[in-house]
Short mmCIF file of C-alpha atoms and ligand atoms in Angstrom, two decimals:
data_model
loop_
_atom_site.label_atom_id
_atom_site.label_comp_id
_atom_site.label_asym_id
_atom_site.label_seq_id
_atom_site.Cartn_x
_atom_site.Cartn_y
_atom_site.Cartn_z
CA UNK A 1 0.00 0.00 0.00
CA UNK A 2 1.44 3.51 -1.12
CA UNK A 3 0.16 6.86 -1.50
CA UNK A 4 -2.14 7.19 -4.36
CA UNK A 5 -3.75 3.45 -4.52
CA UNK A 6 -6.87 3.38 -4.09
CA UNK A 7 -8.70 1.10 -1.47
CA UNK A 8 -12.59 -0.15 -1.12
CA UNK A 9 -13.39 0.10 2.77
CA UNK A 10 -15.80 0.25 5.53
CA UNK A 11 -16.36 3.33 7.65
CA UNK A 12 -17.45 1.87 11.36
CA UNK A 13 -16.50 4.40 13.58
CA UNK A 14 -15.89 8.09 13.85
CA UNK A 15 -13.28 10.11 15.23
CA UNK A 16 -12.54 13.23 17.67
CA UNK A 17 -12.18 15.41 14.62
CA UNK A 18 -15.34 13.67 12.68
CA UNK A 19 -13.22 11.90 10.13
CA UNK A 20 -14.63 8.72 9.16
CA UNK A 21 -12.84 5.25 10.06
CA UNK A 22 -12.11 1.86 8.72
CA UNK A 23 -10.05 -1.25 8.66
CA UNK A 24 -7.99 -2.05 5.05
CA UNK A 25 -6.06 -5.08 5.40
CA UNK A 26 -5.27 -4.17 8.98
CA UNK A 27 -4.46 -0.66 9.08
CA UNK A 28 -6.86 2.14 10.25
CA UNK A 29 -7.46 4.46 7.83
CA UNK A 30 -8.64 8.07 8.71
CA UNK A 31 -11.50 9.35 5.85
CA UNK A 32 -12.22 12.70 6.07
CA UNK A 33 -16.19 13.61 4.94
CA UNK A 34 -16.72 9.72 5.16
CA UNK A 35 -19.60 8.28 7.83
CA UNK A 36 -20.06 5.75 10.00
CA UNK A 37 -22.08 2.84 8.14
CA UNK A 38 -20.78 4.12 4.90
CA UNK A 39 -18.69 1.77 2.27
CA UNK A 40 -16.57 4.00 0.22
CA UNK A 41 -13.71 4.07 -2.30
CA UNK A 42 -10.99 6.43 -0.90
CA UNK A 43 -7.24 7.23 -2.17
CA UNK A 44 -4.36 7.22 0.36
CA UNK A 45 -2.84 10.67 0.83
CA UNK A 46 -0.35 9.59 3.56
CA UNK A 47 0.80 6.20 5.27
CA UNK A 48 2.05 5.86 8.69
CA UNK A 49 3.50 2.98 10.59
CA UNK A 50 0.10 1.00 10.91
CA UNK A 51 -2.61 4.00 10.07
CA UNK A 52 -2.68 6.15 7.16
CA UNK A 53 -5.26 9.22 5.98
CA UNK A 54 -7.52 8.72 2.83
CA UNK A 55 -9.14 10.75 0.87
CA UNK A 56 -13.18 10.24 0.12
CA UNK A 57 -13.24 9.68 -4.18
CA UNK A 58 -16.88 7.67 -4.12
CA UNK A 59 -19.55 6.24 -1.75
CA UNK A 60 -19.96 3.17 -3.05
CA UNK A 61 -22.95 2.01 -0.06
CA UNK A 62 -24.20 4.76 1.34
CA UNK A 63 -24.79 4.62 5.61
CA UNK A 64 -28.20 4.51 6.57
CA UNK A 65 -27.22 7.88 8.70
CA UNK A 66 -25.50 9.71 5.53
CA UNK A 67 -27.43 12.72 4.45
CA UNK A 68 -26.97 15.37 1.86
CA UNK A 69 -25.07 18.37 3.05
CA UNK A 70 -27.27 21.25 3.26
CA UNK A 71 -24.56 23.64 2.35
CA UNK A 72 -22.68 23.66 -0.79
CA UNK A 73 -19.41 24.76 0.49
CA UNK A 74 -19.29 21.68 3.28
CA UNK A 75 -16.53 19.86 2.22
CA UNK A 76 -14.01 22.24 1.39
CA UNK A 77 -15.11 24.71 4.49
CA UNK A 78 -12.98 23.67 7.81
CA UNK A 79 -16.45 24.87 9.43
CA UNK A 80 -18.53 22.01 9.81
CA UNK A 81 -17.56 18.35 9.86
CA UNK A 82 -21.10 16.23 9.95
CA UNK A 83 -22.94 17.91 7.02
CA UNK A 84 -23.14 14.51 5.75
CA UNK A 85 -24.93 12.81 8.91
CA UNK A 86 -28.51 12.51 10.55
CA UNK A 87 -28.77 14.92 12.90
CA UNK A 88 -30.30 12.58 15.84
CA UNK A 89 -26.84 10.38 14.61
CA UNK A 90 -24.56 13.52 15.52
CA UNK A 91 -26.13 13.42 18.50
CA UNK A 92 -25.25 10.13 19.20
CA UNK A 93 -21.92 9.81 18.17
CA UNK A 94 -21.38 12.94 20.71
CA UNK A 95 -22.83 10.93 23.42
CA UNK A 96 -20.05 8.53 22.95
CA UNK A 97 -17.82 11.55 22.17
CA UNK A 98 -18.19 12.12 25.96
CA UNK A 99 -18.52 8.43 27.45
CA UNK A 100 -15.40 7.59 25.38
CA UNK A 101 -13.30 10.03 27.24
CA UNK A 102 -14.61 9.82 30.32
CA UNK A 103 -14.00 6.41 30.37
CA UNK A 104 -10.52 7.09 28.90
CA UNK A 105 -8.91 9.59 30.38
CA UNK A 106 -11.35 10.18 33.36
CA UNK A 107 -10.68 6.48 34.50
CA UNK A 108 -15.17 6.34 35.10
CA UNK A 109 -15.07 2.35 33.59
CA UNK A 110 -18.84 2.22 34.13
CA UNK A 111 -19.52 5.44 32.78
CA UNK A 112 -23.24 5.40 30.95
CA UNK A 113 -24.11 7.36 27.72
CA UNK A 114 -25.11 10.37 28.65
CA UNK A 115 -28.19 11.87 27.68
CA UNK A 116 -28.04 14.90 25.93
CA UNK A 117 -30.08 18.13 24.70
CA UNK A 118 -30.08 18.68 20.79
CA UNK A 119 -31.38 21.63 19.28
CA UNK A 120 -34.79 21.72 17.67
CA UNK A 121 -33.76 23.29 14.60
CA UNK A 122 -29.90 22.78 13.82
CA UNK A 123 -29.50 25.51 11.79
CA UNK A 124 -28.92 28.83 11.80
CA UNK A 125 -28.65 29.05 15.33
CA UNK A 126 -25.38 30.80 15.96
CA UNK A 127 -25.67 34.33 16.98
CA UNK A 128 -22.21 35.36 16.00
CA UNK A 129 -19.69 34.91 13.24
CA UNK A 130 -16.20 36.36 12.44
CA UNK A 131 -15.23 36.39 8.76
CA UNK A 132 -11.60 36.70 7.06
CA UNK A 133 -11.06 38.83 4.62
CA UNK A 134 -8.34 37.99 2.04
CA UNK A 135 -7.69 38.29 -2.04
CA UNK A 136 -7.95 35.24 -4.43
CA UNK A 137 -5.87 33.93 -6.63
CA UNK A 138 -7.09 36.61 -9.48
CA UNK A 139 -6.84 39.67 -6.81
CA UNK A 140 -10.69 39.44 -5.97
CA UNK A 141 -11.50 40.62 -2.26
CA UNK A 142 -13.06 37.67 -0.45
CA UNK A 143 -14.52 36.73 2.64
CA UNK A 144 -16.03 33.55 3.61
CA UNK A 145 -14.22 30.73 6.38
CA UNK A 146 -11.10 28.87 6.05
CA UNK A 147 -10.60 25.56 5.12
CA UNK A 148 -9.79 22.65 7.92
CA UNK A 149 -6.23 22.83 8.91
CA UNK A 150 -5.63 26.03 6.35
CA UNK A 151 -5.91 29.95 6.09
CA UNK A 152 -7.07 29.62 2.61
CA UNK A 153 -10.45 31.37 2.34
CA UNK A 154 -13.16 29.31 1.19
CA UNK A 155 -15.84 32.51 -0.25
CA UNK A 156 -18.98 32.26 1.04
CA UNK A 157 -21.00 35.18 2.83
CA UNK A 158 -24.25 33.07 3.80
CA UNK A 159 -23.01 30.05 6.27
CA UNK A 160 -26.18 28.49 7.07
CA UNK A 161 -25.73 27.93 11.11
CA UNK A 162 -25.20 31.90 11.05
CA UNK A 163 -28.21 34.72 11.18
CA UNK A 164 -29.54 35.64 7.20
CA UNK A 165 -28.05 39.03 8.30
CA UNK A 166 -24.32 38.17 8.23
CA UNK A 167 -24.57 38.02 4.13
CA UNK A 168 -25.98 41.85 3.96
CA UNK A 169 -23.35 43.19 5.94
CA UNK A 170 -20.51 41.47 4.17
CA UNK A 171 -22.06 42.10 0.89
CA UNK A 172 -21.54 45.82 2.03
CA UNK A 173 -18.37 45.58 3.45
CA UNK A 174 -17.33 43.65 0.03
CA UNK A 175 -18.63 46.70 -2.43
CA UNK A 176 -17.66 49.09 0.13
CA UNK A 177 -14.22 47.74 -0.47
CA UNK A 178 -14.21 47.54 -4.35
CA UNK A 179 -15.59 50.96 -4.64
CA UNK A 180 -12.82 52.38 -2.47
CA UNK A 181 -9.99 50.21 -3.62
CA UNK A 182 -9.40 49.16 0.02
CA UNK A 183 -7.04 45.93 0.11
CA UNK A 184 -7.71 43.08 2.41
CA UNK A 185 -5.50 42.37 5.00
CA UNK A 186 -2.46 39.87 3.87
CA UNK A 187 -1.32 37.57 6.45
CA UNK A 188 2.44 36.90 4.94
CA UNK A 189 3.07 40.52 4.32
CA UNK A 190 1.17 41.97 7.09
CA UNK A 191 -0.21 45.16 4.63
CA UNK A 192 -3.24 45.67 3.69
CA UNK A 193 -6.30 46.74 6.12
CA UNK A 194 -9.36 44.78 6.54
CA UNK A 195 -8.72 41.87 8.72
CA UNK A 196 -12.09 40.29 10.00
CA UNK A 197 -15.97 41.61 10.15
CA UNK A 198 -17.36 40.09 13.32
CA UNK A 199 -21.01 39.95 13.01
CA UNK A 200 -23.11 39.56 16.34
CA UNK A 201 -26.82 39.43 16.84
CA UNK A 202 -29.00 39.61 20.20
CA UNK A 203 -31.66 36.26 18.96
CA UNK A 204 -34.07 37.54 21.85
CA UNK A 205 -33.27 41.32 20.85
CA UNK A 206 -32.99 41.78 17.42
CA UNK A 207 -30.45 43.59 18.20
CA UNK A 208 -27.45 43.86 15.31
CA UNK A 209 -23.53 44.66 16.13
CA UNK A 210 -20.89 44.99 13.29
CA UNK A 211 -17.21 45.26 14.25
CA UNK A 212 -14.27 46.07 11.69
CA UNK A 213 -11.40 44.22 12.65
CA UNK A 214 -8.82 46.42 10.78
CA UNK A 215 -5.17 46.68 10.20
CA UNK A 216 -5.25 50.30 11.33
CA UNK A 217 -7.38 52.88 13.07
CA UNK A 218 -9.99 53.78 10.15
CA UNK A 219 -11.14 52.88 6.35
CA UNK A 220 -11.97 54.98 3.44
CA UNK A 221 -15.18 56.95 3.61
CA UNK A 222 -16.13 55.55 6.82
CA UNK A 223 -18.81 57.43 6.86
CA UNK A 224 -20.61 55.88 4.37
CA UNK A 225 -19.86 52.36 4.91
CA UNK A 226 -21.99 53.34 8.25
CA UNK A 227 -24.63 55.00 6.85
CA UNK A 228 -25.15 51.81 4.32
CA UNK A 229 -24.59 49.74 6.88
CA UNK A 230 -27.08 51.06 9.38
CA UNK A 231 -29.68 50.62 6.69
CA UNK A 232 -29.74 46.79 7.75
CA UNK A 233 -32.47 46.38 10.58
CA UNK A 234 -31.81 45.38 14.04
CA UNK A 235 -28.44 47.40 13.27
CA UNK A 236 -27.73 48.80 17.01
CA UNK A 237 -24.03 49.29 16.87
CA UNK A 238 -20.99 49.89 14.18
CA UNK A 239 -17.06 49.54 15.76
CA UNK A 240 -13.50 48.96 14.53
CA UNK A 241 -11.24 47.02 16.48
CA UNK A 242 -7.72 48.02 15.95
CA UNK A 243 -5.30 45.21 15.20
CA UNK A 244 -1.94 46.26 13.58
CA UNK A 245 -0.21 42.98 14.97
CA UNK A 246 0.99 40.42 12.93
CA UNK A 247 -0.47 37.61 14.39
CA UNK A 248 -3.48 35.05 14.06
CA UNK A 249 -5.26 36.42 17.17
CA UNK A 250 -8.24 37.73 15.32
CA UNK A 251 -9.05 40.82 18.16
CA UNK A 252 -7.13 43.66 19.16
CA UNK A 253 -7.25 45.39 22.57
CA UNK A 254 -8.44 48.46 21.49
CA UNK A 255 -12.38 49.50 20.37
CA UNK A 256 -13.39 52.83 18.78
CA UNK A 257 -17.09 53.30 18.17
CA UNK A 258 -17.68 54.80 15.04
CA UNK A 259 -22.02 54.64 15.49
CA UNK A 260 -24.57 53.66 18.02
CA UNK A 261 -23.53 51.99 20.56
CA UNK A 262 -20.70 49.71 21.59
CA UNK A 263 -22.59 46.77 22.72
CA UNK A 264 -25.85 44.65 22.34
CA UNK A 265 -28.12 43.48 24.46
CA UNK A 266 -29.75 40.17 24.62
CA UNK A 267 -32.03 37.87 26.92
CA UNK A 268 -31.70 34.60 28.42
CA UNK A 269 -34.48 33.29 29.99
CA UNK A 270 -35.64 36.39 32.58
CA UNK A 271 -31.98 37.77 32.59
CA UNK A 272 -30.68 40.58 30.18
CA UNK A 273 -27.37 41.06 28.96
CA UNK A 274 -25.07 43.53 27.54
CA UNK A 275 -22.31 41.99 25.13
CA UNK A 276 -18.99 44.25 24.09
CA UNK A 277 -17.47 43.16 21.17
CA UNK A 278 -14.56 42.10 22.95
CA UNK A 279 -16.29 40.01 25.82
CA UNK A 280 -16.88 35.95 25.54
CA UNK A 281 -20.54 35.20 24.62
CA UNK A 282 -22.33 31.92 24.22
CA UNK A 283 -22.60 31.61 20.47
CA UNK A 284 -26.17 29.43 20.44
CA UNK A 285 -28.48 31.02 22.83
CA UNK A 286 -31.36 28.89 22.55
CA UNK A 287 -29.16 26.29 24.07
CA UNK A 288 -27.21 28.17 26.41
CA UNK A 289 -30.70 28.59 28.12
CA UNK A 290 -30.69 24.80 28.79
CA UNK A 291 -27.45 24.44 29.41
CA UNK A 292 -27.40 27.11 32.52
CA UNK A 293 -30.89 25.40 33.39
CA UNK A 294 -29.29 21.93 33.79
CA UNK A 295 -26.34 23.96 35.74
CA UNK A 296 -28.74 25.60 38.15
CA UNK A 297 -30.42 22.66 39.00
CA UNK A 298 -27.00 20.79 39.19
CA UNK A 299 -26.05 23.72 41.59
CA UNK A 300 -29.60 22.92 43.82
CA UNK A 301 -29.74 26.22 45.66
CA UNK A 302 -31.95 27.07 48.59
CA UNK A 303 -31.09 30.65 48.67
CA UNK A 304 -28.76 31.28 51.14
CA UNK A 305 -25.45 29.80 49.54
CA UNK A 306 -22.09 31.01 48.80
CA UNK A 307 -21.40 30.47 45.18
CA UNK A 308 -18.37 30.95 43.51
CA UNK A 309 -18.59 31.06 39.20
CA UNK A 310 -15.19 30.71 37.62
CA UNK A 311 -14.22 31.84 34.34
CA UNK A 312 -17.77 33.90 34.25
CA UNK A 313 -17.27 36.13 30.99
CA UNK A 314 -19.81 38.68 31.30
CA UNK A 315 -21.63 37.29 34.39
CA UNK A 316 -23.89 34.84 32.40
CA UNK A 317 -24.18 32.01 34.40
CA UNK A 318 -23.05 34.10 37.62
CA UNK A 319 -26.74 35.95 37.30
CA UNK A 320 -28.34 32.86 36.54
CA UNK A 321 -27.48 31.38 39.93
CA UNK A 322 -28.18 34.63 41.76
CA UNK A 323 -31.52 34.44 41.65
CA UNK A 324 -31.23 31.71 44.17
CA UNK A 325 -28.72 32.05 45.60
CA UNK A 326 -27.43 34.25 48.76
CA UNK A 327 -24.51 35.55 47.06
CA UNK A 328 -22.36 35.26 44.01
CA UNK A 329 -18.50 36.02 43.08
CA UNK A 330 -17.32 35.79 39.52
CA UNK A 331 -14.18 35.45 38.39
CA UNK A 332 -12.78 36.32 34.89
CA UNK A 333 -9.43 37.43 33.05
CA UNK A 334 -10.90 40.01 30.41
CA UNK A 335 -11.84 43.41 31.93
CA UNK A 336 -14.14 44.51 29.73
CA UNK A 337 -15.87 41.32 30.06
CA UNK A 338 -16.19 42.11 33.79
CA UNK A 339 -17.28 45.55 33.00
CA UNK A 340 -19.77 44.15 30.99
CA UNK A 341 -20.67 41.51 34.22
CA UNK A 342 -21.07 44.62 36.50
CA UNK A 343 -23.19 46.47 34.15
CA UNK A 344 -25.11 43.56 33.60
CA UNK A 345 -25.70 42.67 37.61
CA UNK A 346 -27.32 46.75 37.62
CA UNK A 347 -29.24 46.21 34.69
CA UNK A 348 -31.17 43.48 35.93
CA UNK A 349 -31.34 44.77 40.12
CA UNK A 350 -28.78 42.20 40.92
CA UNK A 351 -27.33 43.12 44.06
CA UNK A 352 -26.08 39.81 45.31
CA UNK A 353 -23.74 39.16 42.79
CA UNK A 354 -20.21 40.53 42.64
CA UNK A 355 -16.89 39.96 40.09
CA UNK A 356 -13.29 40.07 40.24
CA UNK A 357 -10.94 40.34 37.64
CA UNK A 358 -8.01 38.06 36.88
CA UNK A 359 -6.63 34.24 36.40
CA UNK A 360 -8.91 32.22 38.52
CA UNK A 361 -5.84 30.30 39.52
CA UNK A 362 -4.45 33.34 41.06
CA UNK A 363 -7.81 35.18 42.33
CA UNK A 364 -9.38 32.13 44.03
CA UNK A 365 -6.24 30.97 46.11
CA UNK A 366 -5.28 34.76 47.28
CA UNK A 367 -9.05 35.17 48.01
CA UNK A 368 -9.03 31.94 50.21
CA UNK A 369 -6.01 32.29 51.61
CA UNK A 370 -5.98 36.18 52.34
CA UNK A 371 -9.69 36.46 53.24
CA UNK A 372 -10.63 32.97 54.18
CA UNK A 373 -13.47 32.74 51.82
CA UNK A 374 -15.70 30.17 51.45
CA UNK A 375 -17.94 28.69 49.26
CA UNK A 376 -20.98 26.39 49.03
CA UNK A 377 -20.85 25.50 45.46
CA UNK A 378 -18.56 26.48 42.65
CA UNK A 379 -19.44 27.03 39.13
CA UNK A 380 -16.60 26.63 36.67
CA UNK A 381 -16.64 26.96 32.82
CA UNK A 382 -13.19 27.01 31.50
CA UNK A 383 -12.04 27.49 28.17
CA UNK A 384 -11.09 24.33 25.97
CA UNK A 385 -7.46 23.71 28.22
CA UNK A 386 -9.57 23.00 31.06
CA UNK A 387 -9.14 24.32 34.51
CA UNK A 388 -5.59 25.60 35.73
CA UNK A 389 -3.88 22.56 38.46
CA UNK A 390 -4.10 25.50 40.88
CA UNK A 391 -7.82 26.80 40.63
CA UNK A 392 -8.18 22.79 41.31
CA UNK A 393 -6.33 22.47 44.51
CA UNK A 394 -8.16 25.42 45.81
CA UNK A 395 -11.63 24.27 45.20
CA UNK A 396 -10.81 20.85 46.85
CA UNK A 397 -9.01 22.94 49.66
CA UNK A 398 -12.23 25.12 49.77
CA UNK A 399 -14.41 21.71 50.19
CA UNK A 400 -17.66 23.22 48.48
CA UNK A 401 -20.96 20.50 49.04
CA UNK A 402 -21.22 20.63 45.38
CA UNK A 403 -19.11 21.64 41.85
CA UNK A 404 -20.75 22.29 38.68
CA UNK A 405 -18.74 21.88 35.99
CA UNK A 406 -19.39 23.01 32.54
CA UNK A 407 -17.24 22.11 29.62
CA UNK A 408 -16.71 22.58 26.09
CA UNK A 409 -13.66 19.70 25.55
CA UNK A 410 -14.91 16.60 27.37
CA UNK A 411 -10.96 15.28 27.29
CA UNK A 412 -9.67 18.41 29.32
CA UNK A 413 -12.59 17.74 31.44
CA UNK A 414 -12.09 14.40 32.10
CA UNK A 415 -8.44 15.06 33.40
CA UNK A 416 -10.29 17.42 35.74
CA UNK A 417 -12.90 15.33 37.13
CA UNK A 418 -10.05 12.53 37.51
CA UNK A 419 -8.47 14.85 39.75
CA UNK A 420 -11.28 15.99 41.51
CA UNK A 421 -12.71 12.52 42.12
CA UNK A 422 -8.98 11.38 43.38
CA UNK A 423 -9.23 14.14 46.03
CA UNK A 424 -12.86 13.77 47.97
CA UNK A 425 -15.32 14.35 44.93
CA UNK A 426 -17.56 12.08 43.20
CA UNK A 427 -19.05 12.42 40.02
CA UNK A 428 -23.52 12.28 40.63
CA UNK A 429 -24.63 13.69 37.49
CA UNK A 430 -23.58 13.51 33.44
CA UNK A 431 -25.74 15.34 30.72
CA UNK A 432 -24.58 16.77 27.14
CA UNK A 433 -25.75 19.74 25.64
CA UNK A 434 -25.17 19.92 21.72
CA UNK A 435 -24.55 24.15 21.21
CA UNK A 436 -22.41 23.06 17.45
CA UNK A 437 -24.85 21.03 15.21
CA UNK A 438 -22.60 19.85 12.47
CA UNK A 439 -19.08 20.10 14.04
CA UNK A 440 -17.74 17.93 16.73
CA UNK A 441 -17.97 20.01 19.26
CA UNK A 442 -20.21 19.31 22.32
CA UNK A 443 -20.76 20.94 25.95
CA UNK A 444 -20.74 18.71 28.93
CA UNK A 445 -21.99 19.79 32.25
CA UNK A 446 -21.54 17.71 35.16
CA UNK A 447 -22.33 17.64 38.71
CA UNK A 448 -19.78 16.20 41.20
CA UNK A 449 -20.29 16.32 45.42
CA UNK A 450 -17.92 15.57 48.36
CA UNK A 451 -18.02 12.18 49.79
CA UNK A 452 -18.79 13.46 52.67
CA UNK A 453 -21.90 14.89 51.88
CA UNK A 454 -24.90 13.34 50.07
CA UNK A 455 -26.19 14.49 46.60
N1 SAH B 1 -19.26 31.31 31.79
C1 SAH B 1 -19.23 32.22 30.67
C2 SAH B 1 -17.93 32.20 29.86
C3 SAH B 1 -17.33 30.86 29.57
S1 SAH B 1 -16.04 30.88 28.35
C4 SAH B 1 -20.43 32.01 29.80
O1 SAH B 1 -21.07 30.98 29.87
O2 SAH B 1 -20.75 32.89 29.00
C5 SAH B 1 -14.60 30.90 29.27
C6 SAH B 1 -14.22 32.26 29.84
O3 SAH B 1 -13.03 32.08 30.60
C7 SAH B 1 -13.91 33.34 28.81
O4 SAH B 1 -14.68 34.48 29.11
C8 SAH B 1 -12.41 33.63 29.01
O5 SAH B 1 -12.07 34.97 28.82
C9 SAH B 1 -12.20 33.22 30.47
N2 SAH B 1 -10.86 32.80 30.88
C10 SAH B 1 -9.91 32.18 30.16
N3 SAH B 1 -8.86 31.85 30.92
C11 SAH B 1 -9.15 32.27 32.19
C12 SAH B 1 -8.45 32.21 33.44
N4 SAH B 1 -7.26 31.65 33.55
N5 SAH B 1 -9.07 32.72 34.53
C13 SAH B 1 -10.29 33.29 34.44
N6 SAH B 1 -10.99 33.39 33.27
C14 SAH B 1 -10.42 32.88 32.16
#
């Protein structure tokens, strides 16, 4: 077997990255855009030791889960990786996404499947999108996402999990751009001026926020790209955020409002939000409100507890829980986020809630150490690395009755819960919550207690 022959296999399992696997005369083969159940013929790209990657030429037998993509730019587009499956089936295979690495890396041998919430209608349901801008091969200005494992634009201003709106702005920002003969930004070089358009909207709102990620501080005629742009309805809020580095961070630090305002609001369930361009915001609302459901009831407040919400962003969950509970600290490394927490506890006559900004491994152990703190139950919802070793020996120092944990990489969070479970904690409840129809990704949120206490 070499590069380039082509083999006849069977897809029977997935994997993290939703690349399609199968057996050929005893190596595993890795099919990109293949599914479980299907047979296909695929071409080998690269051989390894005793695996190699393929490349999907045919489906010869299609699996009973396979479905037509709804979007014509899903296998080139590094966006989505299940166009091709069921939706109930992508549900599934996250289920086992989860189980899998519990089981694996958490050491939980009888872990069950969990359940988990899917979405009623998988598309269109995120509320924000950032776009590259770029130049094609014959100098055209593009925009549209890269491909998997590439910076090469794919062009496409209408992704279907995003709002209808996101193709009127960047149709605008597009002629606005011709007309005006204003390059792109080029990553090799580092000229050029137009980096990203982040697009976000408020779902219970209406709400609309455009922010010009530019290499620079302003664009051509900048006052009429805002006057066409505020023509789109809902539109609350035009911005540029200034990036002059030459890096693949898409954001800059700094925010200059060129119209409206700087933020949007939005609701979820009876709490309302205000959202700066630059603070962390769950992308899928509709499920979000599940998702901090399931963590409240994990949480099982009576209303005189001492909660502690690490990594809080702007306050989100943190304002969730105060409504039952005595009091609330949140902890979270962007300031304007916090600002935007703060803002957000006054906006909704929160008084029992209050934030702190900074690492939670270095703001919870000075906090318990310094001021003796203590907690009842701590929320934590870390970014994809998981939580830091020493935000971890804190909370088991700080012996809450219960920790909620909320995750968006089950693998980091198994590590964690290993941990945790080695030092007092047991693992009571398990549930999924799918906020990425069509890409691997899945949020966990789990409830753990001490021994010592009962459930
Ligand atoms: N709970 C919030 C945000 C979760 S996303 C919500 O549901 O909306 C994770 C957040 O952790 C982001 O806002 C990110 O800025 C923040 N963060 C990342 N590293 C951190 C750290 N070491 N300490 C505190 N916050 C951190």
């Amino acid at each position: 077997m070499k590069k380039d022959d082509l083999i006849t296999l069977d897809i029977t399992d997935m994997g993290t990255d939703g690349e399609g696997i199968g057996k050929y005369e005893g190596f595993t083969f890795f099919v990109k855009d293949a599914v479980d159940g299907d047979r296909v013929e695929a071409k080998i790209m690269k051989m390894k030791k005793n695996y190699g990657y393929a490349r999907l030429m045919q489906v010869l037998k299609p699996s009973p889960v396979r479905r037509e993509p709804g979007c014509p730019h899903a296998r080139p587009c590094g966006g989505c990786q299940l166009q091709a499956m069921d939706y109930q089936a992508q549900l599934d295979l996250k289920a086992r996404k989860i189980q899998s690495h519990l089981i694996r890396i958490g050491g939980f041998a009888d872990m069950p499947k969990p359940e988990i919430m899917g979405m009623e209608n998988p598309w269109r349901y995120r509320n924000k999108a950032q776009f590259p801008f770029g130049t094609d091969r014959e100098g055209r200005t593009v925009t549209g996402f890269y491909a998997a494992r590439s910076h090469q634009i794919i062009p496409c201003t209408d992704c279907l999990l995003g709002v209808e709106e996101n193709q009127m702005v960047l149709e605008k920002v597009l002629a606005h751009m011709e007309q005006y003969q204003i390059p792109a930004y080029d990553e090799r070089s580092g000229k050029g001026l137009v980096r990203h358009v982040l697009i976000r909207k408020g779902f219970a709102t209406g709400e609309l926020m455009v922010c010009l990620i530019l290499n620079g501080r302003t664009i051509k005629a900048l006052d009429r790209l805002s006057a066409s742009l505020q023509e789109i309805p809902g539109m609350t809020g035009i911005t540029i955020n200034v990036n002059t580095d030459n890096t693949n961070v898409i954001m800059g630090r700094e925010l200059l409002l060129v119209w409206g305002r700087g933020y949007i609001t939005d609701r979820i369930g009876n709490v309302t939000y205000q959202i700066s361009p630059l603070s962390f915001y769950q992308v899928n609302p509709v499920q979000t409100q599940k998702l901090y459901e399931t963590a409240l009831e994990y949480a099982d407040l009576k209303g005189t507890e001492s909660v502690w919400d690490l990594y809080c962003g702007i306050g989100t969950i943190s304002l969730f829980l105060a409504q039952k509970a005595g009091q609330v600290y949140g902890v979270e490394i962007v300031p304007e986020a916090i600002e935007d927490a703060r803002a957000n506890a006054r906006l909704n006559g929160i008084s029992n809630a209050e934030f702190f900004v900074g690492k939670a491994e270095e703001v919870l152990p000075k906090k318990y150490k310094e001021e003796g703190i203590h907690a009842d139950v701590i929320v934590v919802d870390p970014p994809r690395k998981g939580c830091d070793p020493a935000a971890l020996a804190t909370i088991v120092r700080m012996q809450p009755k219960r920790i909620v944990y909320i995750s968006c990489d089950s693998a980091t969070l198994a590590r964690d819960l290993k941990y945790l479970c080695q030092e007092g904690y047991e693992v009571r409840k398990v549930k999924g919550c799918d906020m990425f129809a069509f890409t691997m990704h899945v949020e966990t949120v789990v409830m753990l207690s001490h021994k010592k206490t009962t459930a």
